[in-house]
PDB file of C-alpha atoms in Angstrom:
ATOM      1  CA  MET A   5     -10.423  -1.324  -3.712  1.00  0.00           C
ATOM      2  CA  HIS A   6     -12.586  -4.410  -4.079  1.00  0.00           C
ATOM      3  CA  ASP A   7     -10.248  -5.714  -6.781  1.00  0.00           C
ATOM      4  CA  LEU A   8      -7.114  -5.492  -4.623  1.00  0.00           C
ATOM      5  CA  THR A   9      -5.689  -8.424  -2.722  1.00  0.00           C
ATOM      6  CA  GLY A  10      -5.395  -8.157   1.036  1.00  0.00           C
ATOM      7  CA  PHE A  11      -1.628  -7.787   0.630  1.00  0.00           C
ATOM      8  CA  GLN A  12      -2.093  -4.895  -1.789  1.00  0.00           C
ATOM      9  CA  ARG A  13      -4.509  -3.217   0.634  1.00  0.00           C
ATOM     10  CA  ASP A  14      -1.938  -3.581   3.398  1.00  0.00           C
ATOM     11  CA  LEU A  15       0.712  -1.969   1.190  1.00  0.00           C
ATOM     12  CA  LEU A  16      -1.671   0.874   0.375  1.00  0.00           C
ATOM     13  CA  TYR A  17      -2.383   1.486   4.078  1.00  0.00           C
ATOM     14  CA  VAL A  18       1.336   1.505   4.948  1.00  0.00           C
ATOM     15  CA  ILE A  19       2.058   3.995   2.166  1.00  0.00           C
ATOM     16  CA  ALA A  20      -0.870   6.183   3.217  1.00  0.00           C
ATOM     17  CA  GLY A  21       0.452   6.284   6.778  1.00  0.00           C
ATOM     18  CA  SER A  22       3.988   7.236   5.794  1.00  0.00           C
ATOM     19  CA  ASP A  23       5.662  10.223   4.166  1.00  0.00           C
ATOM     20  CA  GLN A  24       6.967   8.960   0.830  1.00  0.00           C
ATOM     21  CA  PRO A  25       8.418   5.684   2.096  1.00  0.00           C
ATOM     22  CA  SER A  26      10.963   3.758   0.065  1.00  0.00           C
ATOM     23  CA  GLY A  27      10.131   0.255  -1.074  1.00  0.00           C
ATOM     24  CA  GLN A  28      12.435  -1.041   1.658  1.00  0.00           C
ATOM     25  CA  SER A  29      10.583   0.967   4.313  1.00  0.00           C
ATOM     26  CA  VAL A  30       7.249  -0.412   3.106  1.00  0.00           C
ATOM     27  CA  LYS A  31       8.733  -3.918   3.143  1.00  0.00           C
ATOM     28  CA  ASP A  32      10.013  -3.463   6.723  1.00  0.00           C
ATOM     29  CA  GLU A  33       6.600  -2.308   7.975  1.00  0.00           C
ATOM     30  CA  VAL A  34       4.711  -5.136   6.292  1.00  0.00           C
ATOM     31  CA  GLU A  35       7.212  -7.729   7.506  1.00  0.00           C
ATOM     32  CA  GLN A  36       6.729  -6.483  11.055  1.00  0.00           C
ATOM     33  CA  TYR A  37       2.935  -6.781  10.743  1.00  0.00           C
ATOM     34  CA  TYR A  38       3.069 -10.220   9.070  1.00  0.00           C
ATOM     35  CA  SER A  39       5.893 -11.468  11.331  1.00  0.00           C
ATOM     36  CA  SER A  40       7.542 -13.004   8.284  1.00  0.00           C
ATOM     37  CA  GLU A  41       9.920 -12.080   5.519  1.00  0.00           C
ATOM     38  CA  ILE A  42       8.478 -10.584   2.322  1.00  0.00           C
ATOM     39  CA  ASN A  43      10.634 -11.207  -0.729  1.00  0.00           C
ATOM     40  CA  HIS A  44      11.232  -8.623  -3.431  1.00  0.00           C
ATOM     41  CA  GLY A  45       9.508 -10.829  -6.006  1.00  0.00           C
ATOM     42  CA  ARG A  46       6.266 -10.421  -4.080  1.00  0.00           C
ATOM     43  CA  LEU A  47       6.655  -6.816  -2.929  1.00  0.00           C
ATOM     44  CA  TYR A  48       7.574  -4.899  -6.057  1.00  0.00           C
ATOM     45  CA  PRO A  49       5.061  -6.401  -8.500  1.00  0.00           C
ATOM     46  CA  ASN A  50       2.320  -5.593  -5.984  1.00  0.00           C
ATOM     47  CA  LEU A  51       3.608  -2.032  -5.554  1.00  0.00           C
ATOM     48  CA  ASP A  52       3.622  -1.727  -9.359  1.00  0.00           C
ATOM     49  CA  THR A  53      -0.010  -2.859  -9.433  1.00  0.00           C
ATOM     50  CA  LEU A  54      -0.918  -0.040  -7.049  1.00  0.00           C
ATOM     51  CA  VAL A  55       0.960   2.407  -9.273  1.00  0.00           C
ATOM     52  CA  ASN A  56      -0.754   1.075 -12.411  1.00  0.00           C
ATOM     53  CA  LYS A  57      -4.162   1.457 -10.741  1.00  0.00           C
ATOM     54  CA  GLU A  58      -3.161   5.067  -9.936  1.00  0.00           C
ATOM     55  CA  LEU A  59      -3.662   4.555  -6.204  1.00  0.00           C
ATOM     56  CA  VAL A  60       0.028   5.219  -5.535  1.00  0.00           C
ATOM     57  CA  GLU A  61       2.623   7.270  -7.338  1.00  0.00           C
ATOM     58  CA  LYS A  62       6.230   6.227  -7.640  1.00  0.00           C
ATOM     59  CA  GLY A  63       9.124   8.656  -7.717  1.00  0.00           C
ATOM     60  CA  GLN A  64      12.873   8.594  -7.384  1.00  0.00           C
ATOM     61  CA  LEU A  65      14.776   9.619  -4.279  1.00  0.00           C
ATOM     62  CA  ASP A  66      18.121   8.817  -5.893  1.00  0.00           C
ATOM     63  CA  ARG A  67      19.429   6.520  -8.618  1.00  0.00           C
ATOM     64  CA  ARG A  68      18.861   3.423  -6.515  1.00  0.00           C
ATOM     65  CA  THR A  69      15.883   4.303  -4.325  1.00  0.00           C
ATOM     66  CA  ASN A  70      12.264   4.886  -5.264  1.00  0.00           C
ATOM     67  CA  TYR A  71       9.616   6.380  -3.045  1.00  0.00           C
ATOM     68  CA  TYR A  72       5.887   5.731  -3.009  1.00  0.00           C
ATOM     69  CA  ALA A  73       3.142   8.226  -2.183  1.00  0.00           C
ATOM     70  CA  ILE A  74      -0.609   7.844  -1.883  1.00  0.00           C
ATOM     71  CA  THR A  75      -2.638   9.600  -4.580  1.00  0.00           C
ATOM     72  CA  ASP A  76      -5.955  11.367  -4.117  1.00  0.00           C
ATOM     73  CA  ALA A  77      -7.610   8.322  -5.721  1.00  0.00           C
ATOM     74  CA  GLY A  78      -5.840   6.069  -3.218  1.00  0.00           C
ATOM     75  CA  GLU A  79      -7.034   8.177  -0.303  1.00  0.00           C
ATOM     76  CA  GLU A  80     -10.592   8.090  -1.659  1.00  0.00           C
ATOM     77  CA  GLN A  81     -10.446   4.305  -1.951  1.00  0.00           C
ATOM     78  CA  ILE A  82      -9.292   4.003   1.666  1.00  0.00           C
ATOM     79  CA  GLN A  83     -12.068   6.334   2.826  1.00  0.00           C
ATOM     80  CA  GLU A  84     -14.705   4.373   0.902  1.00  0.00           C
ATOM     81  CA  ARG A  85     -13.374   1.113   2.332  1.00  0.00           C
ATOM     82  CA  ARG A  86     -13.492   2.454   5.882  1.00  0.00           C
ATOM     83  CA  GLU A  87     -17.060   3.663   5.419  1.00  0.00           C
ATOM     84  CA  TRP A  88     -18.034   0.225   4.092  1.00  0.00           C
ATOM     85  CA  GLU A  89     -16.314  -1.512   7.029  1.00  0.00           C
ATOM     86  CA  ASP A  90     -18.076   0.804   9.505  1.00  0.00           C
ATOM     87  CA  GLN A  91     -21.427  -0.563   8.329  1.00  0.00           C
ATOM     88  CA  TYR A  92     -20.484  -3.973   9.665  1.00  0.00           C
ATOM     89  CA  VAL A  93     -18.002  -3.416  12.482  1.00  0.00           C
ATOM     90  CA  GLU A  94     -18.502  -1.173  15.479  1.00  0.00           C
ATOM     91  CA  LEU A  95     -15.510  -0.580  17.710  1.00  0.00           C
TER      92      LEU A  95
END
């Protein structure tokens, strides 16, 4: 996960916390967190990066809508990241 941007990590976390969200659903969640509009030209290339790194899988809901799902590798990366963060941050 060290080679992901913060935006890509945020996308990964949103996907991990959802049940096969569409790209639009991911976009809506991230826009709410960032309090600003995320354009498609930023969103989809970053989702594709997560797919190419095999952290997320992409499937088709219908001819126009894709879904995204966390992979086992993606879940492992999140777990490793959380363990690393726990070394430095106590809540």
